[in-house]
Amino acid sequence: MQFGQYPAPGHVIAHLSDPHLLADGAKQYGVVDTEVGLALALARIARLDPLPQALVFTGDLADRAEPAAYARLRAFVEPVAAAMGAQVVWVMGNHDERATYAAQLFDETLADGDDATQDRVHDVDGLRIVSLDTSVPGYHHGEISDAQLAWLAEVLATPAPHGTLLALHHPPIPIPMMPAAEVIELLEQDRLAAVLEGTDVRCILGGHFHYSTYSTFAGIPVSVASATCYTSDPAPLERFVSGVDGHQAMTMVHLYDDRIVHTIVPVDEAAEVSGFPSDVRAQVEALSVEERRELLSRKDSPIYTGEIQVPGII
Ligand SMILES: [Fe+2]
Ligand SMILES: [Fe+2]
């Protein structure tokens, strides 16, 4: 049941980024336990209602592209996704290596010397999600080849029933809060814009920056999810760049017929200072619209004056 004016979302997607898993429980920078951040994020997703239909990971899946790190990633993510009936969409990042990524996540063997970009198309109940590989072997910045652009144009030539999400690692937007990252941005972004204009791409999902940010590209909304490992402090004190062990977050993506809502979800729990238990929802659903407004909107409602104590408020 919806309490407000809008219908339920047609699609729900969990957007996670930059897990940077390491093999053998190694810690990132000797400090950050990347598995903890990922596990916390997955646990918070698993409690949501409605559950997501897909988990999208926008790159930098394995910090050093170790095969065992990808195996750990699958061991963490796939059972959770299966339990909620969600697809998993992997995206290549600059820390990933194509051959290892293909072998470990898709059981595909690339021939020696084959450096095929890892681009894939997923159908999530009529919503198309394109995973586009913006990585450059041996570098941290991003590029998209002519062949990839031609492939993408061909994919997008046929609209999907509910449109397309383009998932890539290097977001095609300015980076005013972390100028250092401009050195490792996606190059020649105009070429991508020319392909996307006039298509059914409804949103671009990205990662790479390790903090949440939003913009548009070729008129298309862009949402960048933070990281589940270390994050970038966008307001550090006298630092060119500053990675910190805190503020980890993911983004929930709710798609409606005519819009998309993005919600940043912190990975860490925080101490509750007010709230109602979840069984109150059924009680609120049982009320009429007017009764709900009187109970929950009226300033001198007994739940706000303290006359009714939680739990069992109604
Ligand atoms: Fe990263
Ligand atoms: Fe990255």
Coordinates of N, CA and C in Angstrom, one line a residue, residues 39-236:
A39 N 29.8 -6.6 3.3 CA 28.8 -7.4 4.0 C 27.7 -6.6 4.7
L40 N 28.1 -5.4 5.2 CA 27.1 -4.5 5.9 C 26.2 -4.0 4.8
A41 N 26.7 -3.7 3.7 CA 25.8 -3.1 2.6 C 24.8 -4.2 2.2
L42 N 25.3 -5.4 2.0 CA 24.4 -6.5 1.5 C 23.3 -6.8 2.6
A43 N 23.7 -6.7 3.9 CA 22.8 -7.0 4.9 C 21.7 -5.9 5.0
R44 N 22.0 -4.7 4.7 CA 21.0 -3.6 4.7 C 20.1 -3.7 3.5
I45 N 20.6 -4.2 2.4 CA 19.8 -4.3 1.2 C 18.8 -5.5 1.5
A46 N 19.2 -6.5 2.1 CA 18.4 -7.7 2.3 C 17.2 -7.5 3.2
R47 N 17.2 -6.4 3.9 CA 16.1 -6.1 4.8 C 15.1 -5.2 4.2
L48 N 15.3 -4.7 2.9 CA 14.5 -3.7 2.3 C 13.2 -4.3 1.8
D49 N 12.1 -3.5 1.7 CA 10.9 -3.9 1.2 C 10.4 -2.7 0.4
P50 N 10.3 -2.8 -1.0 CA 10.5 -4.0 -1.7 C 12.0 -4.3 -1.9
L51 N 12.3 -5.6 -2.1 CA 13.7 -5.9 -2.4 C 14.1 -5.5 -3.9
P52 N 15.4 -5.3 -4.1 CA 15.8 -4.9 -5.5 C 15.7 -6.1 -6.4
Q53 N 15.5 -5.7 -7.7 CA 15.5 -6.8 -8.7 C 16.9 -7.0 -9.3
A54 N 17.8 -6.1 -9.0 CA 19.1 -6.2 -9.5 C 20.1 -5.5 -8.5
L55 N 21.3 -6.1 -8.4 CA 22.4 -5.4 -7.7 C 23.4 -5.0 -8.7
V56 N 23.6 -3.7 -8.9 CA 24.6 -3.2 -9.9 C 25.8 -2.8 -9.2
F57 N 27.0 -3.3 -9.5 CA 28.3 -3.0 -9.0 C 29.1 -2.3 -10.0
T58 N 29.2 -0.9 -9.9 CA 29.9 -0.2 -10.9 C 31.4 -0.1 -10.8
G59 N 32.0 -1.3 -10.7 CA 33.5 -1.4 -11.0 C 34.4 -1.3 -9.8
D60 N 35.6 -1.5 -10.0 CA 36.7 -1.6 -9.0 C 36.2 -2.7 -8.0
L61 N 35.9 -3.9 -8.6 CA 35.4 -5.0 -7.8 C 36.5 -5.6 -6.9
A62 N 37.7 -5.7 -7.5 CA 38.8 -6.4 -6.8 C 40.0 -5.4 -6.9
D63 N 40.5 -5.0 -5.7 CA 41.5 -4.0 -5.6 C 42.7 -4.2 -6.5
R64 N 43.2 -5.5 -6.4 CA 44.4 -5.9 -7.2 C 44.1 -6.9 -8.3
A65 N 42.8 -7.1 -8.6 CA 42.3 -8.0 -9.6 C 42.8 -9.4 -9.3
E66 N 42.9 -9.8 -8.1 CA 43.3 -11.2 -7.7 C 42.2 -12.1 -8.0
P67 N 42.4 -13.3 -8.6 CA 41.3 -14.3 -8.8 C 40.6 -14.6 -7.5
A68 N 41.3 -14.8 -6.4 CA 40.7 -15.1 -5.1 C 39.8 -14.0 -4.6
A69 N 40.1 -12.8 -5.0 CA 39.2 -11.6 -4.5 C 37.9 -11.7 -5.3
Y70 N 37.9 -12.0 -6.6 CA 36.7 -12.2 -7.3 C 35.9 -13.3 -6.8
A71 N 36.6 -14.4 -6.4 CA 35.8 -15.6 -5.8 C 35.2 -15.2 -4.5
R72 N 35.9 -14.4 -3.7 CA 35.3 -13.9 -2.5 C 34.0 -13.0 -2.8
L73 N 34.2 -12.2 -3.8 CA 33.1 -11.3 -4.1 C 31.8 -12.1 -4.5
R74 N 32.0 -13.1 -5.3 CA 30.9 -14.0 -5.7 C 30.3 -14.7 -4.5
A75 N 31.2 -15.1 -3.6 CA 30.7 -15.8 -2.4 C 29.9 -14.9 -1.5
F76 N 30.2 -13.7 -1.5 CA 29.4 -12.7 -0.7 C 28.1 -12.4 -1.4
V77 N 28.2 -12.0 -2.7 CA 27.1 -11.4 -3.3 C 26.0 -12.4 -3.9
E78 N 26.5 -13.5 -4.5 CA 25.6 -14.3 -5.2 C 24.5 -15.0 -4.3
P79 N 24.9 -15.5 -3.1 CA 23.8 -16.1 -2.3 C 22.8 -15.0 -1.8
V80 N 23.2 -13.8 -1.5 CA 22.3 -12.8 -1.1 C 21.4 -12.4 -2.3
A81 N 22.0 -12.3 -3.5 CA 21.2 -11.9 -4.7 C 20.2 -13.1 -5.0
A82 N 20.6 -14.3 -4.9 CA 19.7 -15.4 -5.2 C 18.6 -15.5 -4.2
A83 N 18.9 -15.2 -2.9 CA 17.8 -15.3 -1.9 C 16.7 -14.2 -2.2
M84 N 17.1 -13.1 -2.7 CA 16.1 -12.0 -3.0 C 15.7 -12.0 -4.4
G85 N 16.1 -13.0 -5.2 CA 15.7 -13.1 -6.6 C 16.2 -12.0 -7.5
A86 N 17.4 -11.4 -7.1 CA 17.9 -10.3 -7.9 C 19.0 -10.8 -8.8
Q87 N 19.1 -10.1 -10.0 CA 20.2 -10.3 -10.9 C 21.4 -9.5 -10.3
V88 N 22.6 -10.0 -10.7 CA 23.8 -9.2 -10.4 C 24.4 -8.7 -11.7
V89 N 24.7 -7.4 -11.7 CA 25.3 -6.7 -12.8 C 26.7 -6.3 -12.4
W90 N 27.7 -6.9 -13.0 CA 29.1 -6.5 -12.7 C 29.5 -5.5 -13.8
V91 N 30.4 -4.6 -13.4 CA 30.9 -3.6 -14.3 C 32.4 -3.5 -14.1
M92 N 33.2 -3.4 -15.1 CA 34.7 -3.3 -15.0 C 35.1 -1.9 -14.5
G93 N 36.1 -1.9 -13.6 CA 36.7 -0.7 -13.1 C 38.2 -0.7 -13.5
N94 N 38.8 0.4 -13.1 CA 40.2 0.6 -13.5 C 41.1 -0.4 -12.6
H95 N 40.6 -0.8 -11.5 CA 41.4 -1.8 -10.7 C 41.2 -3.2 -11.2
D96 N 40.2 -3.4 -12.0 CA 39.9 -4.8 -12.5 C 40.8 -5.1 -13.7
E97 N 41.0 -6.4 -14.0 CA 41.7 -6.8 -15.2 C 40.7 -7.7 -16.0
R98 N 40.7 -7.4 -17.3 CA 39.6 -8.0 -18.1 C 39.7 -9.5 -18.1
A99 N 40.8 -10.1 -18.3 CA 40.9 -11.6 -18.4 C 40.5 -12.2 -17.1
T100 N 40.9 -11.7 -15.9 CA 40.6 -12.2 -14.7 C 39.1 -12.0 -14.4
Y101 N 38.6 -10.8 -14.7 CA 37.2 -10.5 -14.5 C 36.3 -11.5 -15.3
A102 N 36.7 -11.7 -16.6 CA 35.9 -12.6 -17.4 C 35.9 -14.0 -16.9
A103 N 37.1 -14.4 -16.5 CA 37.2 -15.8 -16.0 C 36.5 -16.0 -14.7
Q104 N 36.7 -15.1 -13.8 CA 36.2 -15.4 -12.4 C 34.7 -15.0 -12.3
L105 N 34.2 -14.1 -13.0 CA 32.8 -13.7 -12.8 C 31.9 -14.3 -13.9
F106 N 32.5 -14.6 -15.0 CA 31.6 -15.1 -16.1 C 32.1 -16.5 -16.6
D107 N 33.1 -17.0 -16.0 CA 33.6 -18.3 -16.4 C 33.9 -18.3 -17.9
E108 N 34.4 -17.2 -18.4 CA 34.8 -17.1 -19.8 C 36.3 -16.9 -19.9
T109 N 36.9 -17.7 -20.8 CA 38.3 -17.6 -20.9 C 38.7 -16.8 -22.1
L110 N 39.4 -15.7 -21.9 CA 39.9 -14.9 -23.0 C 41.2 -15.5 -23.5
A111 N 41.3 -15.6 -24.8 CA 42.6 -16.1 -25.4 C 43.7 -15.2 -25.1
D112 N 44.9 -15.8 -25.0 CA 46.1 -15.1 -24.7 C 46.2 -13.9 -25.6
G113 N 46.4 -12.7 -25.0 CA 46.6 -11.5 -25.8 C 45.2 -10.9 -26.2
D114 N 44.1 -11.6 -26.0 CA 42.8 -11.0 -26.3 C 42.5 -10.1 -25.1
D115 N 42.3 -8.8 -25.5 CA 42.0 -7.8 -24.5 C 40.6 -7.3 -24.7
A116 N 39.6 -8.2 -25.0 CA 38.3 -7.7 -25.3 C 37.6 -7.0 -24.2
T117 N 37.1 -5.8 -24.5 CA 36.3 -5.1 -23.5 C 35.2 -5.9 -23.0
Q118 N 34.9 -5.7 -21.7 CA 33.8 -6.5 -21.0 C 32.5 -5.7 -21.0
D119 N 31.8 -5.8 -22.1 CA 30.5 -5.1 -22.2 C 29.4 -6.1 -22.3
R120 N 28.4 -5.9 -21.5 CA 27.3 -6.8 -21.5 C 25.9 -6.1 -21.4
V121 N 24.9 -6.8 -21.8 CA 23.5 -6.3 -21.7 C 22.7 -7.2 -20.8
H122 N 22.0 -6.6 -19.9 CA 21.1 -7.4 -19.0 C 19.7 -6.9 -19.1
D123 N 18.8 -7.9 -19.0 CA 17.3 -7.5 -19.1 C 16.7 -7.8 -17.7
V124 N 16.3 -6.7 -17.0 CA 15.8 -6.9 -15.7 C 14.3 -6.5 -15.8
D125 N 13.5 -7.5 -16.0 CA 12.0 -7.3 -16.1 C 11.7 -6.2 -17.1
G126 N 12.3 -6.2 -18.2 CA 12.0 -5.1 -19.2 C 12.8 -3.9 -19.1
L127 N 13.6 -3.8 -18.0 CA 14.5 -2.7 -17.9 C 15.9 -3.2 -18.4
R128 N 16.4 -2.5 -19.4 CA 17.7 -2.9 -19.9 C 18.9 -2.2 -19.1
I129 N 19.8 -3.0 -18.7 CA 21.0 -2.4 -18.0 C 22.2 -2.8 -18.9
V130 N 22.9 -1.8 -19.4 CA 24.1 -2.0 -20.2 C 25.3 -1.8 -19.3
S131 N 26.1 -2.8 -19.2 CA 27.4 -2.7 -18.5 C 28.5 -2.4 -19.5
L132 N 29.1 -1.2 -19.4 CA 30.0 -0.7 -20.4 C 31.4 -0.6 -19.7
D133 N 32.4 -1.2 -20.3 CA 33.8 -1.3 -19.8 C 34.5 0.0 -20.2
T134 N 34.8 0.9 -19.3 CA 35.5 2.1 -19.6 C 37.0 2.0 -19.2
S135 N 37.4 0.8 -18.8 CA 38.8 0.7 -18.3 C 39.8 0.7 -19.5
V136 N 41.1 1.1 -19.1 CA 42.2 1.1 -20.0 C 43.3 0.2 -19.4
P137 N 43.7 -0.9 -20.1 CA 44.7 -1.7 -19.5 C 45.9 -1.0 -19.1
G138 N 46.3 -1.1 -17.8 CA 47.6 -0.5 -17.4 C 47.4 0.9 -16.9
Y139 N 46.2 1.5 -17.0 CA 46.0 2.9 -16.5 C 44.7 3.0 -15.6
H140 N 44.6 4.1 -15.0 CA 43.5 4.4 -14.1 C 42.4 5.3 -14.7
H141 N 42.8 6.0 -15.8 CA 41.7 6.8 -16.4 C 40.8 6.0 -17.3
G142 N 39.8 6.6 -17.9 CA 38.8 5.8 -18.7 C 38.8 6.2 -20.1
E143 N 38.5 5.2 -21.0 CA 38.3 5.5 -22.4 C 37.2 4.5 -22.9
I144 N 36.6 4.9 -24.0 CA 35.7 4.0 -24.7 C 36.1 4.0 -26.2
S145 N 36.3 2.8 -26.7 CA 36.8 2.7 -28.1 C 35.7 2.9 -29.1
D146 N 36.1 3.1 -30.4 CA 35.2 3.3 -31.5 C 34.3 2.1 -31.6
A147 N 34.9 0.9 -31.4 CA 34.1 -0.4 -31.5 C 33.1 -0.4 -30.5
Q148 N 33.4 0.0 -29.3 CA 32.4 0.0 -28.2 C 31.3 0.9 -28.4
L149 N 31.6 2.1 -29.0 CA 30.6 3.1 -29.3 C 29.6 2.6 -30.3
A150 N 30.2 1.9 -31.3 CA 29.4 1.3 -32.4 C 28.5 0.2 -31.8
W151 N 29.1 -0.6 -31.0 CA 28.3 -1.7 -30.3 C 27.1 -1.1 -29.5
L152 N 27.5 0.0 -28.7 CA 26.5 0.6 -27.9 C 25.3 1.2 -28.7
A153 N 25.7 1.9 -29.8 CA 24.7 2.5 -30.7 C 23.8 1.4 -31.2
E154 N 24.3 0.2 -31.6 CA 23.5 -0.9 -32.1 C 22.6 -1.4 -31.0
V155 N 23.1 -1.6 -29.8 CA 22.3 -2.0 -28.7 C 21.1 -1.1 -28.5
L156 N 21.4 0.2 -28.4 CA 20.4 1.2 -28.1 C 19.4 1.5 -29.3
A157 N 19.8 1.0 -30.4 CA 18.9 1.3 -31.6 C 17.5 0.8 -31.4
T158 N 17.3 -0.3 -30.6 CA 16.0 -0.8 -30.3 C 15.7 -0.5 -28.9
P159 N 14.7 0.4 -28.6 CA 14.3 0.7 -27.3 C 13.9 -0.5 -26.5
A160 N 14.2 -0.5 -25.2 CA 13.7 -1.5 -24.3 C 12.3 -1.1 -23.7
P161 N 11.5 -2.1 -23.3 CA 10.2 -1.8 -22.8 C 10.2 -0.7 -21.7
H162 N 11.1 -0.8 -20.8 CA 11.2 0.2 -19.7 C 12.4 1.1 -19.7
G163 N 13.0 1.2 -20.9 CA 14.2 2.0 -21.0 C 15.5 1.4 -20.6
T164 N 16.6 2.2 -20.5 CA 17.9 1.6 -20.3 C 18.6 2.4 -19.2
L165 N 19.3 1.6 -18.3 CA 20.3 2.2 -17.4 C 21.7 1.9 -18.0
L166 N 22.5 2.9 -18.1 CA 23.9 2.7 -18.6 C 24.8 2.7 -17.3
A167 N 25.4 1.5 -17.0 CA 26.3 1.4 -15.9 C 27.7 1.3 -16.4
L168 N 28.5 2.3 -15.8 CA 29.9 2.3 -16.2 C 30.7 2.8 -15.0
H169 N 32.0 2.7 -15.0 CA 32.8 3.0 -13.9 C 33.2 4.5 -13.8
H170 N 33.7 5.0 -14.9 CA 34.2 6.4 -15.0 C 33.0 7.3 -15.3
P171 N 32.5 8.1 -14.4 CA 31.3 8.9 -14.6 C 31.6 10.1 -15.6
P172 N 30.8 10.3 -16.6 CA 31.1 11.4 -17.5 C 30.5 12.8 -17.0
I173 N 31.1 13.2 -15.9 CA 30.6 14.5 -15.3 C 31.8 15.3 -14.7
P174 N 31.7 16.6 -14.4 CA 32.8 17.3 -13.8 C 33.0 16.8 -12.4
I175 N 34.2 17.1 -11.8 CA 34.5 16.5 -10.5 C 35.0 17.7 -9.6
P176 N 34.1 18.7 -9.3 CA 34.6 19.9 -8.6 C 35.1 19.6 -7.2
M177 N 34.6 18.6 -6.6 CA 35.0 18.3 -5.2 C 36.2 17.5 -5.0
M178 N 36.8 17.0 -6.2 CA 38.0 16.3 -6.1 C 38.8 16.4 -7.4
P179 N 39.4 17.6 -7.6 CA 40.0 17.9 -8.9 C 41.1 16.9 -9.3
A180 N 41.8 16.3 -8.3 CA 42.8 15.3 -8.6 C 42.2 14.2 -9.5
A181 N 40.9 13.8 -9.3 CA 40.3 12.7 -10.0 C 40.1 13.1 -11.5
E182 N 40.3 14.4 -11.8 CA 40.1 14.8 -13.2 C 41.3 14.2 -14.1
V183 N 42.4 13.9 -13.4 CA 43.5 13.2 -14.1 C 43.1 11.8 -14.6
I184 N 42.2 11.2 -13.8 CA 41.9 9.8 -14.2 C 40.4 9.7 -14.6
E185 N 39.9 10.8 -15.3 CA 38.5 10.8 -15.7 C 38.3 10.0 -17.0
L186 N 37.1 10.0 -17.5 CA 36.8 9.4 -18.8 C 37.1 10.4 -19.9
L187 N 38.0 10.0 -20.8 CA 38.4 10.9 -21.9 C 37.4 11.0 -23.0
E188 N 37.4 12.0 -23.7 CA 36.6 12.3 -24.9 C 35.2 11.9 -24.7
Q189 N 34.6 12.6 -23.7 CA 33.2 12.2 -23.3 C 32.2 12.6 -24.4
D190 N 32.6 13.6 -25.2 CA 31.6 14.1 -26.3 C 31.3 12.9 -27.2
R191 N 32.2 12.0 -27.4 CA 31.9 10.9 -28.3 C 30.8 10.0 -27.8
L192 N 30.8 9.8 -26.4 CA 29.7 9.0 -25.8 C 28.4 9.8 -25.9
A193 N 28.5 11.1 -25.7 CA 27.3 11.9 -25.7 C 26.6 11.8 -27.0
A194 N 27.4 11.8 -28.1 CA 26.8 11.7 -29.5 C 26.0 10.4 -29.6
V195 N 26.5 9.3 -29.0 CA 25.8 8.0 -29.1 C 24.5 8.0 -28.3
L196 N 24.6 8.7 -27.1 CA 23.4 8.5 -26.2 C 22.3 9.5 -26.5
E197 N 22.5 10.5 -27.2 CA 21.5 11.5 -27.6 C 20.4 10.8 -28.4
G198 N 19.1 11.0 -27.9 CA 18.0 10.5 -28.6 C 17.7 9.0 -28.3
T199 N 18.4 8.4 -27.4 CA 18.2 7.0 -27.1 C 17.3 6.9 -25.9
D200 N 17.0 5.6 -25.4 CA 16.1 5.4 -24.3 C 16.9 5.3 -23.0
V201 N 18.2 5.8 -23.0 CA 18.9 5.7 -21.7 C 18.3 6.7 -20.7
R202 N 17.9 6.2 -19.6 CA 17.2 7.0 -18.6 C 18.1 7.6 -17.5
C203 N 19.2 6.9 -17.3 CA 20.1 7.3 -16.3 C 21.5 6.6 -16.5
I204 N 22.5 7.3 -16.1 CA 23.9 6.7 -16.1 C 24.3 6.5 -14.7
L205 N 24.7 5.2 -14.3 CA 25.2 4.9 -13.0 C 26.7 4.7 -13.1
G206 N 27.4 5.4 -12.1 CA 28.8 5.3 -12.1 C 29.4 5.1 -10.7
G207 N 30.7 5.0 -10.7 CA 31.4 4.8 -9.4 C 32.7 5.7 -9.5
H208 N 33.8 5.0 -9.1 CA 35.2 5.6 -9.3 C 35.6 6.7 -8.3
F209 N 34.7 7.6 -7.9 CA 35.1 8.7 -7.1 C 35.1 8.4 -5.6
H210 N 34.4 7.3 -5.2 CA 34.3 7.0 -3.8 C 33.5 8.0 -3.0
Y211 N 32.7 8.8 -3.6 CA 31.7 9.6 -2.8 C 30.5 9.8 -3.7
S212 N 29.4 10.1 -3.1 CA 28.1 10.2 -3.9 C 28.0 11.6 -4.6
T213 N 27.7 11.6 -5.8 CA 27.5 12.9 -6.5 C 26.5 12.7 -7.7
Y214 N 26.0 13.8 -8.2 CA 25.0 13.7 -9.2 C 25.2 14.8 -10.2
S215 N 24.8 14.5 -11.5 CA 24.9 15.5 -12.5 C 24.0 15.1 -13.7
T216 N 24.2 15.7 -14.8 CA 23.6 15.2 -16.1 C 24.7 15.1 -17.1
F217 N 24.4 14.3 -18.1 CA 25.3 14.1 -19.3 C 24.4 13.9 -20.5
A218 N 24.6 14.8 -21.5 CA 23.8 14.8 -22.7 C 22.3 14.8 -22.3
G219 N 22.0 15.5 -21.2 CA 20.6 15.6 -20.8 C 20.1 14.5 -20.0
I220 N 21.0 13.5 -19.7 CA 20.6 12.3 -19.0 C 21.1 12.4 -17.6
P221 N 20.2 12.1 -16.6 CA 20.7 12.1 -15.2 C 21.9 11.1 -15.0
V222 N 22.8 11.6 -14.2 CA 24.0 10.7 -13.8 C 24.0 10.6 -12.3
S223 N 24.1 9.4 -11.8 CA 24.2 9.2 -10.3 C 25.5 8.3 -10.1
V224 N 26.3 8.9 -9.2 CA 27.5 8.2 -8.8 C 27.4 7.7 -7.4
A225 N 27.5 6.4 -7.2 CA 27.5 5.8 -5.9 C 28.8 5.9 -5.2
S226 N 28.8 6.1 -3.9 CA 30.0 6.0 -3.1 C 30.6 4.6 -3.1
A227 N 31.5 4.4 -2.2 CA 32.2 3.1 -2.1 C 31.8 2.3 -0.9
T228 N 32.0 1.0 -0.9 CA 31.8 0.2 0.3 C 33.1 0.0 1.0
C229 N 34.3 0.4 0.4 CA 35.6 0.2 1.0 C 35.9 1.6 1.7
Y230 N 37.1 2.1 1.4 CA 37.4 3.5 1.9 C 36.6 4.5 1.0
T231 N 36.4 5.7 1.5 CA 35.7 6.7 0.7 C 36.6 7.9 0.6
S232 N 36.3 8.8 -0.4 CA 37.0 10.0 -0.6 C 36.3 11.1 0.3
D233 N 37.1 11.8 1.1 CA 36.5 13.0 1.8 C 36.4 14.1 0.9
P234 N 35.2 14.6 0.5 CA 35.1 15.7 -0.4 C 35.5 17.1 0.1
A235 N 35.7 17.1 1.5 CA 36.1 18.4 2.1 C 37.2 18.2 3.0
P236 N 38.4 17.7 2.6 CA 39.5 17.4 3.5 C 40.2 18.7 3.9

